[in-house]
């Protein structure tokens, strides 16, 4: 049968958000769009199943291209400690921070991790998201990283959302490798990555390149291995300091570099030349009360495509609404609403290498569609608390 949405306002291409078709129709079969245009041009088919949209706005479903949505335990006490004046470093010294989440995640079963993560993923979907990137990085041993990636795949099956998985074993040094950094990096690059790719659990690889994470040279070891294996790469780069991570990532034609608050002119040039997307994570910036703003004007001037994501994670990103993150990107980073919308749709698709979603709603593309009861598309960026979708379809299937 063919699904048909009628009486809609259609925003098919976020590159031209003001070109909205009034009295539009959208139709798909087997999850692939067959018609997108004025209702008057739609020819009825005998197997049409019709939904009337009451003049709601239809647009490409949103894409959250950077999350750490799978974890066990919580960091709520840490939040309270920080409110009482403790620094992130104080908390880490007392055994908190990422390593607290690692202990809890290692101890949790797959079922427990699914139970914990499912409401987070459903919250993202309720806000109009149909594609979600989920990273590992709280396991930090082979079995626990495998477990996290299996949970990410299961969340895709359970919710119907498209889940893109990322191996982030180089997130923090696991305690058992204290003093043996090189051995850990080599194990991830030469043993874990090929095995996990073989099992179909990894779509791309990521590294936390930072003074408190891994060095540019350590990241290079992993990127070389990923390149040999044909695995796309991305990096947490220039979040807290300038490390040169973006230039390294660009050298390897990374899909994206994420955070980029401390990015310099050289890094901007490197991203532009490589066609790498800069992913902005304003909710982490907000949570850490950072003051160093990403160089938006320079990125714009160089033509680097911008994306926006939630960075959903237990420590620095308790953000379950992508449209709330769009609001923060506009308010905190000075993005225009059209840039934010593009950053949560077509550019986010490019940041994940999901190229079939990088051209908008067209005949022949997947029916990943969000339906919002809003008068103007700018409301997606305007409301501080985010906006709920009235319906959300992934590959033509209603998922929320
Ligand atoms: Zn992150």
Coordinates of C-alpha atoms and ligand atoms in Angstrom, one line a residue:
X1 CA 0.0 0.0 0.0
X2 CA 1.0 3.6 -0.5
X3 CA 1.1 6.1 2.5
X4 CA -0.2 9.5 1.6
X5 CA -0.1 12.7 3.7
X6 CA -2.5 15.4 2.6
X7 CA -3.5 18.9 3.6
X8 CA 0.1 19.6 4.7
X9 CA 2.4 22.5 4.4
X10 CA 5.6 21.0 3.0
X11 CA 9.2 22.2 3.6
X12 CA 11.1 19.7 1.4
X13 CA 14.5 21.3 1.4
X14 CA 16.1 23.0 4.5
X15 CA 18.5 24.8 2.2
X16 CA 15.6 27.0 1.2
X17 CA 13.3 26.9 4.3
X18 CA 11.0 29.7 3.1
X19 CA 10.0 27.7 0.0
X20 CA 7.0 26.1 1.7
X21 CA 4.4 24.5 -0.4
X22 CA 0.9 25.1 0.8
X23 CA -1.8 22.4 0.2
X24 CA 0.9 19.9 -0.5
X25 CA 0.9 16.1 -0.6
X26 CA 3.6 13.6 0.3
X27 CA 3.4 9.9 -0.7
X28 CA 5.7 6.9 -0.2
X29 CA 5.7 3.2 -0.9
X30 CA 8.0 0.7 0.8
X31 CA 9.6 3.6 2.7
X32 CA 10.7 5.5 -0.4
X33 CA 9.1 8.8 -1.5
X34 CA 7.1 8.5 -4.6
X35 CA 5.5 12.0 -4.7
X36 CA 6.3 15.4 -3.0
X37 CA 4.5 18.4 -4.4
X38 CA 1.2 20.2 -4.8
X39 CA -1.8 18.1 -4.0
X40 CA -3.4 19.0 -7.3
X41 CA -0.6 17.1 -9.1
X42 CA -1.0 13.9 -7.1
X43 CA -2.7 11.0 -8.9
X44 CA -4.7 8.7 -6.6
X45 CA -3.7 5.1 -6.4
X46 CA -6.2 2.3 -5.5
X47 CA -4.1 1.3 -2.5
X48 CA -3.7 4.8 -1.0
X49 CA -3.8 5.0 2.8
X50 CA -4.5 8.7 3.5
X51 CA -3.6 10.8 6.6
X52 CA -4.9 14.4 6.7
X53 CA -2.4 16.7 8.3
X54 CA -4.6 19.7 9.2
X55 CA -2.1 22.1 7.7
X56 CA 0.8 20.9 9.9
X57 CA 4.3 21.4 8.7
X58 CA 6.1 18.5 7.1
X59 CA 9.9 18.5 6.8
X60 CA 12.8 16.1 6.7
X61 CA 13.0 14.3 10.0
X62 CA 15.7 15.7 12.3
X63 CA 19.1 13.9 12.8
X64 CA 21.0 13.9 16.0
X65 CA 24.5 13.3 14.8
X66 CA 26.4 13.1 18.2
X67 CA 25.1 11.3 21.3
X68 CA 26.4 9.1 24.1
X69 CA 22.9 7.8 24.8
X70 CA 23.9 4.5 26.3
X71 CA 25.1 4.5 29.9
X72 CA 24.3 3.0 33.3
X73 CA 24.1 4.7 36.6
X74 CA 23.7 8.5 36.9
X75 CA 25.8 11.5 37.6
X76 CA 23.1 13.5 39.5
X77 CA 25.2 13.7 42.7
X78 CA 28.0 15.2 40.7
X79 CA 25.7 17.8 39.4
X80 CA 24.9 18.7 43.0
X81 CA 28.6 18.7 43.9
X82 CA 29.3 21.1 41.1
X83 CA 26.5 23.4 42.3
X84 CA 28.3 23.4 45.7
X85 CA 31.5 24.6 44.0
X86 CA 33.4 21.4 43.2
X87 CA 35.4 21.4 40.0
X88 CA 35.2 18.7 37.3
X89 CA 38.8 17.8 38.3
X90 CA 37.9 17.5 42.0
X91 CA 35.1 15.1 41.1
X92 CA 37.4 13.0 38.9
X93 CA 40.0 12.7 41.7
X94 CA 37.3 11.3 43.9
X95 CA 36.5 8.6 41.3
X96 CA 33.7 10.4 39.6
X97 CA 33.4 11.7 36.1
X98 CA 33.6 9.4 33.0
X99 CA 35.2 6.6 35.0
X100 CA 32.2 6.5 37.4
X101 CA 30.0 5.9 34.3
X102 CA 32.5 3.3 33.1
X103 CA 32.2 1.3 36.3
X104 CA 28.4 1.3 36.2
X105 CA 28.2 0.5 32.5
X106 CA 30.6 -2.4 32.8
X107 CA 28.5 -3.8 35.7
X108 CA 25.2 -3.5 33.8
X109 CA 23.7 -6.2 31.6
X110 CA 22.6 -5.6 28.0
X111 CA 18.9 -5.6 29.2
X112 CA 19.7 -3.1 31.9
X113 CA 21.4 -0.8 29.5
X114 CA 18.5 -1.0 27.1
X115 CA 16.0 -0.2 29.8
X116 CA 18.1 2.8 30.9
X117 CA 18.6 4.2 27.4
X118 CA 15.2 3.5 25.8
X119 CA 13.5 6.5 27.4
X120 CA 16.3 8.8 26.3
X121 CA 16.1 7.6 22.7
X122 CA 12.3 7.9 22.8
X123 CA 12.6 11.5 24.1
X124 CA 14.8 12.4 21.1
X125 CA 12.3 10.8 18.7
X126 CA 9.4 12.6 20.3
X127 CA 11.2 15.8 19.4
X128 CA 11.3 15.0 15.7
X129 CA 14.4 12.9 15.4
X130 CA 14.5 9.7 13.2
X131 CA 18.3 9.2 12.9
X132 CA 20.5 9.0 16.0
X133 CA 24.2 8.5 16.3
X134 CA 25.2 6.5 19.4
X135 CA 28.7 6.2 20.6
X136 CA 30.4 3.6 22.8
X137 CA 33.1 4.8 25.2
X138 CA 31.8 3.9 28.6
X139 CA 33.0 0.3 28.4
X140 CA 36.7 0.7 27.6
X141 CA 37.3 -3.1 27.5
X142 CA 36.4 -5.2 24.5
X143 CA 33.5 -7.0 26.0
X144 CA 31.9 -3.9 27.4
X145 CA 32.4 -1.8 24.3
X146 CA 30.8 -4.7 22.3
X147 CA 27.9 -4.7 24.7
X148 CA 27.3 -1.0 24.3
X149 CA 27.3 -1.2 20.5
X150 CA 24.9 -4.2 20.6
X151 CA 22.6 -2.1 22.8
X152 CA 22.8 0.8 20.3
X153 CA 21.8 -1.6 17.5
X154 CA 19.0 -3.0 19.7
X155 CA 17.7 0.5 20.4
X156 CA 17.3 1.0 16.6
X157 CA 15.3 -2.2 16.3
X158 CA 13.1 -1.5 19.3
X159 CA 12.2 2.1 18.3
X160 CA 12.4 1.9 14.5
X161 CA 14.8 4.8 14.4
X162 CA 17.9 4.7 12.2
X163 CA 20.9 4.3 14.6
X164 CA 24.4 5.0 13.4
X165 CA 27.0 3.4 15.8
X166 CA 30.4 4.9 16.6
X167 CA 33.3 3.2 18.4
X168 CA 34.7 5.7 20.9
X169 CA 37.0 3.3 22.8
X170 CA 39.5 6.2 22.9
X171 CA 37.3 8.2 25.2
X172 CA 39.3 7.8 28.4
X173 CA 42.2 5.5 29.4
X174 CA 40.8 2.5 31.3
X175 CA 42.4 2.1 34.8
X176 CA 43.9 -1.3 33.9
X177 CA 46.0 0.4 31.2
X178 CA 47.4 3.0 33.5
X179 CA 51.0 3.7 32.4
X180 CA 50.5 1.6 29.2
X181 CA 48.7 4.2 26.9
X182 CA 50.4 3.0 23.7
X183 CA 49.3 -0.6 24.3
X184 CA 45.7 0.4 24.8
X185 CA 45.7 2.5 21.6
X186 CA 47.2 -0.3 19.6
X187 CA 44.7 -2.8 21.0
X188 CA 41.8 -0.6 19.9
X189 CA 43.3 0.1 16.5
X190 CA 44.6 -3.3 15.5
X191 CA 42.3 -5.8 17.4
X192 CA 39.0 -4.2 18.5
X193 CA 38.2 -2.2 15.5
X194 CA 38.6 -4.9 12.8
X195 CA 36.7 -7.4 15.0
X196 CA 33.8 -5.0 15.6
X197 CA 33.6 -4.0 12.0
X198 CA 33.5 -7.7 11.1
X199 CA 30.6 -8.1 13.4
X200 CA 28.7 -5.2 11.8
X201 CA 28.6 -3.3 15.1
X202 CA 30.6 -0.2 14.0
X203 CA 29.7 2.3 11.3
X204 CA 32.4 4.8 12.2
X205 CA 35.2 5.6 14.7
X206 CA 35.7 8.6 17.0
X207 CA 38.5 9.8 19.4
X208 CA 38.4 12.3 22.3
X209 CA 41.4 14.3 21.3
X210 CA 42.1 16.5 24.2
X211 CA 44.6 17.4 26.9
X212 CA 42.6 15.1 29.2
X213 CA 41.8 12.5 26.5
X214 CA 44.1 11.2 23.8
X215 CA 46.9 13.0 21.8
X216 CA 47.0 13.8 18.1
X217 CA 49.7 11.2 17.6
X218 CA 47.6 8.5 19.5
X219 CA 44.6 9.5 17.3
X220 CA 46.7 9.1 14.2
X221 CA 47.4 5.4 15.1
X222 CA 43.7 4.7 15.1
X223 CA 42.9 6.8 12.0
X224 CA 45.5 5.0 10.0
X225 CA 44.0 1.7 11.0
X226 CA 40.5 3.0 10.2
X227 CA 41.6 4.2 6.8
X228 CA 43.1 0.8 5.9
X229 CA 39.8 -0.8 7.0
X230 CA 37.6 1.7 5.1
X231 CA 35.9 2.9 8.3
X232 CA 34.8 6.5 8.3
X233 CA 36.3 8.7 11.1
X234 CA 35.3 11.7 13.2
X235 CA 36.8 13.4 16.3
X236 CA 36.0 15.2 19.5
X237 CA 38.2 18.2 18.7
X238 CA 39.3 21.5 20.2
X239 CA 36.7 21.4 23.0
X240 CA 38.7 22.5 26.0
X241 CA 42.1 23.4 24.3
X242 CA 43.5 23.8 20.8
X243 CA 45.3 20.5 20.0
X244 CA 45.4 20.5 16.2
X245 CA 42.9 17.6 16.2
X246 CA 40.9 19.2 13.4
X247 CA 43.8 19.5 11.0
X248 CA 44.6 15.8 11.7
X249 CA 41.0 14.7 11.1
X250 CA 40.9 16.7 7.9
X251 CA 44.1 15.0 6.7
X252 CA 42.1 11.7 7.0
X253 CA 39.0 13.2 5.3
X254 CA 37.0 12.9 8.5
X255 CA 33.2 13.1 8.2
X256 CA 33.1 15.6 11.1
X257 CA 34.9 17.2 13.9
X258 CA 32.8 17.9 16.9
X259 CA 32.8 20.8 19.5
X260 CA 35.5 23.0 17.9
X261 CA 35.3 25.9 20.4
X262 CA 39.1 26.4 20.3
X263 CA 39.5 25.9 16.5
X264 CA 42.0 28.2 14.9
X265 CA 42.3 29.7 11.4
X266 CA 44.5 26.8 10.3
X267 CA 42.0 24.3 11.4
X268 CA 39.1 26.2 9.7
X269 CA 41.1 26.1 6.4
X270 CA 41.8 22.4 6.8
X271 CA 38.1 21.6 7.4
X272 CA 37.1 23.6 4.4
X273 CA 39.6 21.9 2.1
X274 CA 38.6 18.4 3.3
X275 CA 34.8 19.0 3.2
X276 CA 34.6 18.0 6.8
X277 CA 31.5 19.1 8.8
X278 CA 31.9 21.1 12.0
X279 CA 29.4 19.7 14.6
X280 CA 28.4 22.2 17.3
X281 CA 27.4 21.0 20.7
X282 CA 26.0 24.0 22.5
X283 CA 24.4 22.0 25.4
X284 CA 27.8 20.8 26.6
X285 CA 29.1 24.3 26.3
X286 CA 26.1 25.4 28.4
X287 CA 26.5 22.6 31.0
X288 CA 30.2 23.4 31.5
X289 CA 29.5 27.2 31.6
X290 CA 32.3 27.6 28.9
X291 CA 33.2 31.0 27.6
X292 CA 35.3 30.2 24.5
X293 CA 32.9 30.5 21.5
X294 CA 33.4 28.4 18.4
X295 CA 34.7 30.6 15.5
X296 CA 31.3 30.7 13.7
X297 CA 32.1 33.7 11.5
X298 CA 35.4 32.1 10.2
X299 CA 33.7 28.8 9.6
X300 CA 30.9 30.6 7.7
X301 CA 33.4 32.6 5.6
X302 CA 35.4 29.5 4.7
X303 CA 32.2 27.6 3.7
X304 CA 32.6 24.8 6.3
X305 CA 29.2 23.1 6.7
X306 CA 27.8 23.3 10.2
X307 CA 25.8 20.7 12.1
X308 CA 24.2 20.8 15.6
X309 CA 23.7 17.9 17.9
X310 CA 22.7 17.2 21.5
X311 CA 25.8 15.5 22.8
X312 CA 23.4 13.6 25.1
X313 CA 25.5 12.2 27.9
X314 CA 25.4 11.8 31.7
X315 CA 28.1 14.3 32.6
X316 CA 28.2 17.3 30.4
X317 CA 25.1 16.9 28.3
X318 CA 21.8 15.9 30.0
X319 CA 20.0 17.2 26.8
X320 CA 17.2 15.0 25.4
X321 CA 15.8 17.6 22.9
X322 CA 17.5 18.4 19.7
X323 CA 15.3 21.4 19.0
X324 CA 16.3 22.8 22.5
X325 CA 20.0 22.4 21.3
X326 CA 19.1 24.3 18.2
X327 CA 17.8 27.1 20.4
X328 CA 21.1 27.1 22.3
X329 CA 23.1 27.1 19.1
X330 CA 21.2 30.3 18.0
X331 CA 21.4 32.0 21.4
X332 CA 24.8 31.0 22.6
X333 CA 26.7 30.6 19.3
X334 CA 24.8 33.2 17.2
X335 CA 23.7 30.7 14.5
X336 CA 20.8 31.9 12.3
X337 CA 17.7 29.8 12.5
X338 CA 18.2 28.5 8.9
X339 CA 21.7 27.4 9.7
X340 CA 20.5 25.6 12.8
X341 CA 17.8 23.8 10.8
X342 CA 20.2 22.8 8.1
X343 CA 22.6 21.6 10.9
X344 CA 20.0 19.2 12.3
X345 CA 19.0 17.8 8.9
X346 CA 21.0 17.7 5.7
X347 CA 24.4 18.7 7.2
X348 CA 23.9 16.2 10.1
X349 CA 23.3 13.5 7.5
X350 CA 26.6 14.4 5.9
X351 CA 28.3 14.3 9.3
X352 CA 27.1 10.6 9.6
X353 CA 27.8 9.7 5.9
X354 CA 24.0 9.0 5.4
X355 CA 24.1 10.6 2.0
X356 CA 20.6 9.5 1.0
X357 CA 19.3 12.0 3.6
X358 CA 21.4 14.9 2.5
X359 CA 19.2 16.3 -0.2
X360 CA 15.8 16.7 1.5
X361 CA 12.5 15.2 0.7
X362 CA 12.6 14.2 -2.9
X363 CA 11.2 11.4 -5.1
X364 CA 13.4 8.3 -4.5
X365 CA 14.8 9.3 -1.1
X366 CA 13.8 7.6 2.2
X367 CA 10.5 8.8 3.8
X368 CA 12.1 10.2 6.9
X369 CA 9.6 12.8 7.7
X370 CA 8.7 15.0 10.7
X371 CA 5.3 16.5 11.2
X372 CA 5.1 19.5 13.5
X373 CA 2.0 21.5 14.5
X374 CA 3.8 24.8 14.3
X375 CA 2.9 28.0 12.3
X376 CA 6.4 28.8 11.3
X377 CA 9.5 26.6 10.9
X378 CA 11.5 29.1 12.9
X379 CA 9.7 27.8 16.0
X380 CA 12.0 24.8 15.9
X381 CA 14.8 27.2 17.1
X382 CA 12.6 29.6 19.0
X383 CA 11.3 27.6 22.0
X384 CA 13.9 27.2 24.7
X385 CA 12.4 23.9 25.9
X386 CA 12.2 22.4 22.5
X387 CA 9.3 21.4 20.3
X388 CA 7.4 18.0 20.2
X389 CA 6.7 16.4 16.8
X390 CA 3.1 15.4 16.1
X391 CA 4.3 12.4 14.1
X392 CA 7.7 11.1 13.1
X393 CA 8.4 8.6 10.3
X394 CA 11.6 6.7 9.7
X395 CA 11.8 4.9 6.3
X396 CA 8.1 5.5 6.0
X397 CA 7.2 3.8 9.3
X398 CA 5.5 5.8 12.1
X399 CA 8.0 5.7 15.0
X400 CA 6.6 8.4 17.3
Ligands
LIG1 ZN1 30.6 13.8 22.9

